[in-house]
Every structure is written in C-alpha cells, then in structure tokens.
Amino acid sequence: MQYPEPIAKLIDSYMKLPGIGEKSATRLAFYTLGMADDDVKDFSLALQAVKQDLHFCTICGNITEDDPCPICKDPTRDQSQIIVVERARDIMAMERMNEYHGLYHVLNGTISPSEGTGPMDINIPSLIDRLKQHPEVQEVIIATNASMDGETTAQYLAKLLKPAGIKVTRLAHGLSAGADIDYTDELTLFRAVQGRIEM
Amino acid sequence: MQYPEPIAKLIDSYMKLPGIGEKSATRLAFYTLGMADDDVKDFSLALQAVKQDLHFCTICGNITEDDPCPICKDPTRDQSQIIVVERARDIMAMERMNEYHGLYHVLNGTISPSEGTGPMDINIPSLIDRLKQHPEVQEVIIATNASMDGETTAQYLAKLLKPAGIKVTRLAHGLSAGADIDYTDELTLFRAVQGRIEM
C-alpha cells in the first residue's frame, strides 16, 4: 500500500530541502496534515511569494522586493566602501552589527576549483563594472567565508583589484567572541597569532 | 535591517514545523529561493492539496482521498479483525509487512492523563459504534505505541471490550529484529523475558 498521492507528493517536496531525508519528510508531511488550515495556506503562499516577489538587485546582487535594493537606493550610506559577500544573507548578518554604513556586493558563490566554478560564474564581472562606473569607491572589504573557497576568492579579488589602485581589505581572522583558547582549532589560533595587534 | 517580507513570512512558516528553529528556518528559506521554480511551485501546490484533497475515512479514521478509504472498501479484506492504531501513518507501517489482511481503526491519539486527553477525545466512541454494527468482528488487535500513553490506552480498550465478548489481543513486546542483548534497555529485556515462548 502506498501513501495517498497528495501525501506522497508533499513528502517528495520536503525531501528536496537540504538535510531532510525520507523519514523526516514523512514526519513533516503528516505533521502538515494536522496543522491549522490557515497556517498551511500561509506556507503555500509564502513559497510562491518568495519566488515571485523577490529579485536580485541589479546593482549589488542583494535579494530584494524592489530594484535597486533599499541599501543601494539609500543616499545616506557611505558610497566609498563596498563589502563583498558570498551570499545575500551575509548582508543581513553585517547589518545586524549596526556598525557599517557603506554598500555591498553579493558574489552569489565563490571561486571553487573543486566544483569547477570560476570567476565568470559568480558576480565578479558586475563588481568590476560597478567599480569602473563609480570611481568614488575607495575601499573594497572582502568578507568571504573563512573556508578554502572563500580564501581563494579573496586572493583572486585582491590580485584583480589592487593593480587598479583600489584599497582592498579583508575581515580579520582570529578568536571568536567568548572563545576558549583550549577549544580553539589550530588554524584559528595560528591566524589569531599572525594577526595579533599591539596593545 | 529586516529580511524582505516574503523571506520573513517563509521563515515564519518553516518555523511552524516541528524541530525547526529560527536558524534552520532561515537556512531553508534562503535555500528555497535558490530552488528551481517548478520545485517550489510543486511544493506550494502539494501543501494545498494535502489539506484540500485528503479526508479522514468516516469508517476507520484513516487518511484518504476517497471516503471510505481503499481498505474499508475492499471486500477481499478479512472483516473479522481490526487492528487499532494511534495514527494513520501506523497503517502504512502495518501494510508494509504484507502479512495482515484485516481492517484498521485509527484512534488519532491516545488516552493521556498528562495531556488531559480522555477516551472521548480520541476515536474510541466510533470504534464502539463500529463493533456494535459489525458483529462479524471477532478480534481487536491493539497496536498502540509501546509508550506510557499507548499502554494506558491499550489497557483501557481491553477493559472496555472484553466484557462485550470480543477477543482483544495486543502486539508482542520484546527484542527488535537484529537487536544486541547488551544494547537492549532493561524494560525491553524484561518484557522479552516475560513474553518468552517455548521452542
């Protein structure tokens, strides 16, 4: 005996989400059956809306309802700095700091030799164009992840942009807030020592 | 800065699922953004269909597109046995055995003193009615979970049905297939010893 078709289809859909296997998908599908009608309707509409109402900002690549995005449109933001991130959600993390008031550029990926992604496959050409059109940009701050691919991408961007006379910086690597030295991995410790600053 | 509204709404919806907190919901929402349009559309439609096209079988409480469900409608099934389960999905598990050809009754819950659920809050009245209308039923096999509430419910049903002259049985408790004795908990071992059969 098979599951009724509507259940089977919903299980299939849940299984397309990352980290959700058949057992979890089945559990979620049956749970959905028991949810309030309105909650399931909202869920269904939210899924449609996220694909229909959201776009990439044509300037910075951020995810936005309006194009350009609110940050690119905001004249009070410092137009001389651009933070380069891998993903649009990284912008939200940066904004939560409440300490940075410049602009962003979303690469939407990294250069990844292991996955065969090169500089032309991510939003590097649009960054170059943007810098050409906006000579008021004085600093590009690279905020790719502290991973192998993030590192490769950062090195590539630095080599590309520095000859053009743009100041290229990157986020500091070191201990995270509240970190215990004896629970910190060697690479992080090594970078923390390398990047030590005078007190 | 907030997430764009469509993302925020989808995060809210994902958070209504069991075991999904804000971080996971955010990850899933952004993942959804990157999914193929068709997959998201299918997901959205599947959510609607599961609420619109599925009903409870008015005879046994199973989840079904047609009422009565395919099992209740099937004249080749043994009409003299009813397996009582907590949830409709338990029927699927039983059917996967391919060894049982009788009928089912879904309680849709358990008697649970801790959660304030009594016999009238689950499908026990409909089971009584069904047994009255169908004197051909000779055996009720109780297949509630091996939990405290499942046990309470099993005991209650046995007390209720046995005086009416119906044979009431329950699933055996003991070692699961492939179980290692030294990894088996004490209660399971105790039940396996209590339920030992002659070789």
Coordinates of N, CA and C in Angstrom, one line a residue, chain A residues 10-133:
Chain A
L10 N 3.8 15.6 -1.2 CA 4.3 16.5 -0.2 C 5.6 16.0 0.4
I11 N 5.7 14.6 0.6 CA 6.9 14.0 1.1 C 8.0 14.3 0.1
D12 N 7.7 14.1 -1.2 CA 8.8 14.4 -2.3 C 9.3 15.8 -2.2
S13 N 8.3 16.8 -2.0 CA 8.7 18.2 -1.9 C 9.6 18.4 -0.7
Y14 N 9.2 17.9 0.5 CA 10.0 18.1 1.7 C 11.4 17.5 1.5
M15 N 11.5 16.4 0.8 CA 12.8 15.7 0.6 C 13.7 16.5 -0.3
K16 N 13.2 17.5 -1.0 CA 14.1 18.4 -1.8 C 14.8 19.4 -1.0
L17 N 14.4 19.6 0.3 CA 15.0 20.5 1.2 C 16.3 19.9 1.7
P18 N 17.3 20.7 2.0 CA 18.6 20.2 2.4 C 18.5 19.6 3.8
G19 N 19.1 18.4 4.0 CA 19.2 17.8 5.3 C 17.9 17.1 5.7
I20 N 16.9 16.9 4.8 CA 15.7 16.2 5.1 C 15.6 15.0 4.3
G21 N 15.7 13.8 5.0 CA 15.6 12.5 4.3 C 14.1 12.0 4.3
E22 N 13.9 10.8 3.8 CA 12.6 10.3 3.7 C 11.8 10.2 5.0
K23 N 12.5 9.8 6.0 CA 11.8 9.7 7.3 C 11.3 11.0 7.8
S24 N 12.2 12.0 7.8 CA 11.8 13.3 8.3 C 10.8 13.9 7.4
A25 N 10.9 13.7 6.1 CA 9.9 14.3 5.2 C 8.5 13.7 5.4
T26 N 8.5 12.4 5.7 CA 7.2 11.7 6.0 C 6.6 12.3 7.3
R27 N 7.5 12.4 8.3 CA 7.0 13.0 9.6 C 6.5 14.4 9.3
L28 N 7.2 15.2 8.6 CA 6.7 16.6 8.3 C 5.4 16.6 7.5
A29 N 5.3 15.7 6.6 CA 4.1 15.7 5.7 C 2.9 15.4 6.6
F30 N 3.0 14.4 7.5 CA 1.9 14.0 8.4 C 1.6 15.1 9.4
Y31 N 2.7 15.8 9.8 CA 2.5 16.9 10.7 C 1.7 18.0 10.0
T32 N 2.1 18.3 8.7 CA 1.4 19.3 8.0 C -0.1 19.0 7.9
L33 N -0.5 17.8 7.7 CA -1.9 17.4 7.7 C -2.6 17.8 8.9
G34 N -1.9 17.8 10.0 CA -2.6 18.2 11.3 C -2.5 19.7 11.6
M35 N -1.8 20.4 10.8 CA -1.7 21.9 11.1 C -3.0 22.6 10.8
A36 N -3.1 23.8 11.3 CA -4.3 24.7 11.1 C -4.3 25.0 9.6
D37 N -5.5 25.0 9.0 CA -5.7 25.3 7.6 C -5.0 26.6 7.2
D38 N -5.2 27.6 8.0 CA -4.6 28.9 7.7 C -3.1 28.9 7.6
D39 N -2.5 28.1 8.6 CA -1.0 28.1 8.6 C -0.5 27.4 7.3
V40 N -1.2 26.3 6.9 CA -0.7 25.7 5.7 C -0.9 26.6 4.4
K41 N -2.0 27.3 4.4 CA -2.3 28.2 3.3 C -1.2 29.3 3.3
D42 N -0.9 29.9 4.4 CA 0.2 30.9 4.5 C 1.5 30.3 4.0
F43 N 1.8 29.1 4.4 CA 3.0 28.4 4.0 C 3.1 28.3 2.5
S44 N 2.0 27.8 1.9 CA 1.9 27.7 0.5 C 2.1 29.0 -0.3
L45 N 1.4 30.0 0.2 CA 1.5 31.4 -0.4 C 2.9 31.9 -0.2
A46 N 3.5 31.7 1.0 CA 4.8 32.2 1.2 C 5.9 31.6 0.2
L47 N 5.7 30.3 -0.1 CA 6.6 29.7 -1.0 C 6.4 30.3 -2.4
Q48 N 5.2 30.6 -2.8 CA 5.0 31.2 -4.1 C 5.6 32.6 -4.1
A49 N 5.3 33.4 -3.0 CA 5.7 34.8 -3.0 C 7.3 34.9 -3.0
V50 N 7.9 34.0 -2.4 CA 9.4 34.1 -2.3 C 10.0 34.0 -3.7
K51 N 9.4 33.2 -4.6 CA 9.9 33.1 -5.9 C 9.4 34.2 -6.8
Q52 N 8.1 34.7 -6.6 CA 7.5 35.7 -7.5 C 7.9 37.1 -7.1
D53 N 8.0 37.4 -5.8 CA 8.1 38.8 -5.4 C 9.6 39.2 -5.1
L54 N 10.5 38.3 -5.1 CA 11.9 38.6 -4.7 C 12.7 38.6 -6.0
H55 N 13.6 39.5 -6.1 CA 14.5 39.6 -7.2 C 15.9 39.9 -6.7
F56 N 16.9 39.8 -7.6 CA 18.2 40.2 -7.3 C 18.4 41.7 -7.6
C57 N 19.0 42.4 -6.7 CA 19.2 43.8 -7.0 C 20.2 43.9 -8.2
T58 N 19.9 44.7 -9.2 CA 20.7 44.7 -10.4 C 22.1 45.4 -10.1
I59 N 22.1 46.1 -9.0 CA 23.4 46.8 -8.7 C 24.3 45.9 -7.9
C60 N 23.8 45.4 -6.7 CA 24.7 44.7 -5.8 C 24.4 43.2 -5.7
G61 N 23.3 42.7 -6.3 CA 23.0 41.3 -6.2 C 22.3 40.9 -4.9
N62 N 21.9 41.8 -4.1 CA 21.2 41.5 -2.9 C 19.8 41.0 -3.3
I63 N 19.1 40.3 -2.4 CA 17.8 39.8 -2.6 C 16.8 40.9 -2.1
T64 N 15.9 41.3 -3.0 CA 15.1 42.4 -2.7 C 13.7 42.4 -3.3
E65 N 12.7 43.0 -2.7 CA 11.4 43.2 -3.4 C 11.5 44.3 -4.5
D66 N 12.2 45.4 -4.2 CA 12.3 46.5 -5.1 C 13.7 46.5 -5.7
D67 N 13.8 46.9 -6.9 CA 15.1 47.0 -7.6 C 15.4 48.5 -8.0
P68 N 16.4 49.1 -7.6 CA 17.5 48.6 -6.7 C 17.0 48.4 -5.3
C69 N 17.9 47.6 -4.5 CA 17.5 47.3 -3.1 C 17.6 48.5 -2.2
P70 N 16.9 48.5 -1.1 CA 16.9 49.6 -0.1 C 18.3 50.2 0.2
I71 N 19.3 49.3 0.3 CA 20.7 49.8 0.6 C 21.3 50.6 -0.5
C72 N 21.2 50.0 -1.8 CA 21.7 50.7 -2.9 C 21.0 52.1 -3.2
K73 N 19.7 52.1 -2.8 CA 18.9 53.3 -3.0 C 19.1 54.4 -2.0
D74 N 19.7 54.0 -0.8 CA 19.8 54.9 0.3 C 21.0 55.9 0.1
P75 N 20.7 57.2 -0.1 CA 21.8 58.1 -0.4 C 22.6 58.5 0.9
T76 N 22.1 58.1 2.1 CA 22.8 58.4 3.3 C 23.9 57.4 3.5
R77 N 24.0 56.3 2.8 CA 25.0 55.3 3.0 C 26.3 55.7 2.4
D78 N 27.4 55.3 3.0 CA 28.7 55.7 2.5 C 29.0 55.1 1.2
Q79 N 29.1 55.9 0.2 CA 29.3 55.4 -1.2 C 30.8 55.0 -1.5
S80 N 31.6 55.2 -0.5 CA 33.1 55.0 -0.8 C 33.5 53.6 -0.4
Q81 N 32.7 52.8 0.3 CA 33.1 51.5 0.7 C 32.1 50.4 0.2
I82 N 32.6 49.3 -0.2 CA 31.8 48.1 -0.6 C 32.3 46.9 0.1
I83 N 31.4 46.2 0.8 CA 31.8 44.9 1.4 C 31.3 43.9 0.4
V84 N 32.2 43.0 0.1 CA 31.9 41.9 -0.9 C 31.6 40.6 -0.1
V85 N 30.4 40.1 -0.2 CA 30.0 38.9 0.5 C 29.7 37.7 -0.5
E86 N 29.6 36.5 0.1 CA 29.3 35.4 -0.8 C 27.8 35.3 -1.1
R87 N 27.0 35.6 -0.1 CA 25.5 35.3 -0.2 C 24.8 36.5 0.3
A88 N 23.6 36.7 -0.2 CA 22.7 37.8 0.3 C 22.5 37.8 1.8
R89 N 22.3 36.6 2.3 CA 22.0 36.5 3.7 C 23.2 37.0 4.6
D90 N 24.4 37.0 4.0 CA 25.6 37.6 4.7 C 25.4 39.1 5.0
I91 N 24.6 39.8 4.1 CA 24.4 41.2 4.3 C 23.6 41.4 5.5
M92 N 22.6 40.5 5.8 CA 21.8 40.6 7.0 C 22.6 40.5 8.2
A93 N 23.6 39.6 8.2 CA 24.5 39.4 9.3 C 25.3 40.7 9.6
M94 N 25.8 41.3 8.5 CA 26.6 42.5 8.6 C 25.7 43.7 9.1
E95 N 24.5 43.7 8.6 CA 23.6 44.8 9.1 C 23.3 44.7 10.5
R96 N 23.2 43.5 11.0 CA 22.9 43.3 12.4 C 23.9 43.9 13.4
M97 N 25.2 44.0 12.9 CA 26.2 44.7 13.6 C 25.9 46.1 14.0
N98 N 25.2 46.8 13.0 CA 24.8 48.2 13.2 C 26.0 49.1 13.2
E99 N 27.1 48.7 12.6 CA 28.3 49.5 12.7 C 28.9 49.9 11.3
Y100 N 28.3 49.3 10.2 CA 28.8 49.5 8.9 C 27.7 50.3 8.1
H101 N 28.1 51.3 7.4 CA 27.1 52.1 6.7 C 27.4 52.3 5.3
G102 N 28.3 51.5 4.7 CA 28.6 51.5 3.3 C 27.7 50.6 2.5
L103 N 28.2 50.2 1.3 CA 27.5 49.4 0.4 C 27.9 48.0 0.4
Y104 N 27.3 47.1 -0.4 CA 27.6 45.7 -0.5 C 27.7 45.3 -2.0
H105 N 28.3 44.1 -2.1 CA 28.2 43.4 -3.4 C 28.2 41.9 -3.1
V106 N 27.2 41.3 -3.7 CA 27.0 39.8 -3.4 C 27.5 39.0 -4.6
L107 N 28.5 38.2 -4.3 CA 29.1 37.3 -5.3 C 28.2 36.2 -5.8
N108 N 27.3 35.8 -4.9 CA 26.4 34.7 -5.1 C 27.2 33.4 -5.4
G109 N 28.2 33.1 -4.6 CA 29.0 32.0 -4.7 C 30.5 32.3 -4.5
T110 N 31.3 31.3 -4.8 CA 32.8 31.5 -4.6 C 33.5 30.9 -5.9
I111 N 34.7 31.3 -6.1 CA 35.5 30.6 -7.0 C 35.8 29.3 -6.3
S112 N 35.6 28.2 -7.0 CA 35.8 26.9 -6.4 C 36.3 25.9 -7.4
P113 N 37.6 25.7 -7.3 CA 38.3 24.8 -8.3 C 37.6 23.4 -8.2
S114 N 37.3 23.0 -6.9 CA 36.8 21.6 -6.8 C 35.4 21.4 -7.4
E115 N 34.6 22.5 -7.4 CA 33.3 22.5 -8.0 C 33.3 23.0 -9.4
G116 N 34.4 23.4 -9.9 CA 34.5 23.9 -11.3 C 33.9 25.3 -11.5
T117 N 33.8 26.1 -10.4 CA 33.2 27.4 -10.5 C 34.4 28.5 -10.7
G118 N 34.4 29.2 -11.8 CA 35.4 30.2 -12.0 C 34.9 31.6 -11.8
P119 N 35.8 32.6 -11.9 CA 35.4 34.0 -11.6 C 34.2 34.5 -12.5
M120 N 34.1 33.9 -13.7 CA 33.0 34.4 -14.6 C 31.6 33.8 -14.2
D121 N 31.6 32.8 -13.3 CA 30.4 32.1 -12.9 C 29.7 32.8 -11.7
I122 N 30.5 33.7 -11.1 CA 29.9 34.5 -9.9 C 29.9 35.9 -10.3
N123 N 29.3 36.8 -9.4 CA 29.2 38.2 -9.7 C 30.4 39.0 -9.6
I124 N 31.5 38.5 -10.2 CA 32.8 39.3 -10.3 C 32.7 40.3 -11.4
P125 N 32.3 39.9 -12.6 CA 32.2 40.9 -13.7 C 31.4 42.1 -13.3
S126 N 30.2 41.9 -12.6 CA 29.4 43.0 -12.3 C 30.1 43.9 -11.2
L127 N 31.0 43.3 -10.4 CA 31.7 44.1 -9.4 C 32.7 45.0 -10.2
I128 N 33.4 44.5 -11.2 CA 34.4 45.2 -12.0 C 33.7 46.4 -12.6
D129 N 32.6 46.1 -13.3 CA 31.8 47.2 -14.0 C 31.4 48.3 -13.0
R130 N 30.9 47.8 -11.8 CA 30.5 48.8 -10.8 C 31.6 49.7 -10.4
L131 N 32.8 49.1 -10.2 CA 33.9 49.9 -9.7 C 34.4 50.9 -10.8
K132 N 34.3 50.5 -12.1 CA 34.6 51.4 -13.2 C 33.7 52.5 -13.2
Q133 N 32.4 52.3 -13.0 CA 31.4 53.3 -13.1 C 31.4 54.2 -11.9

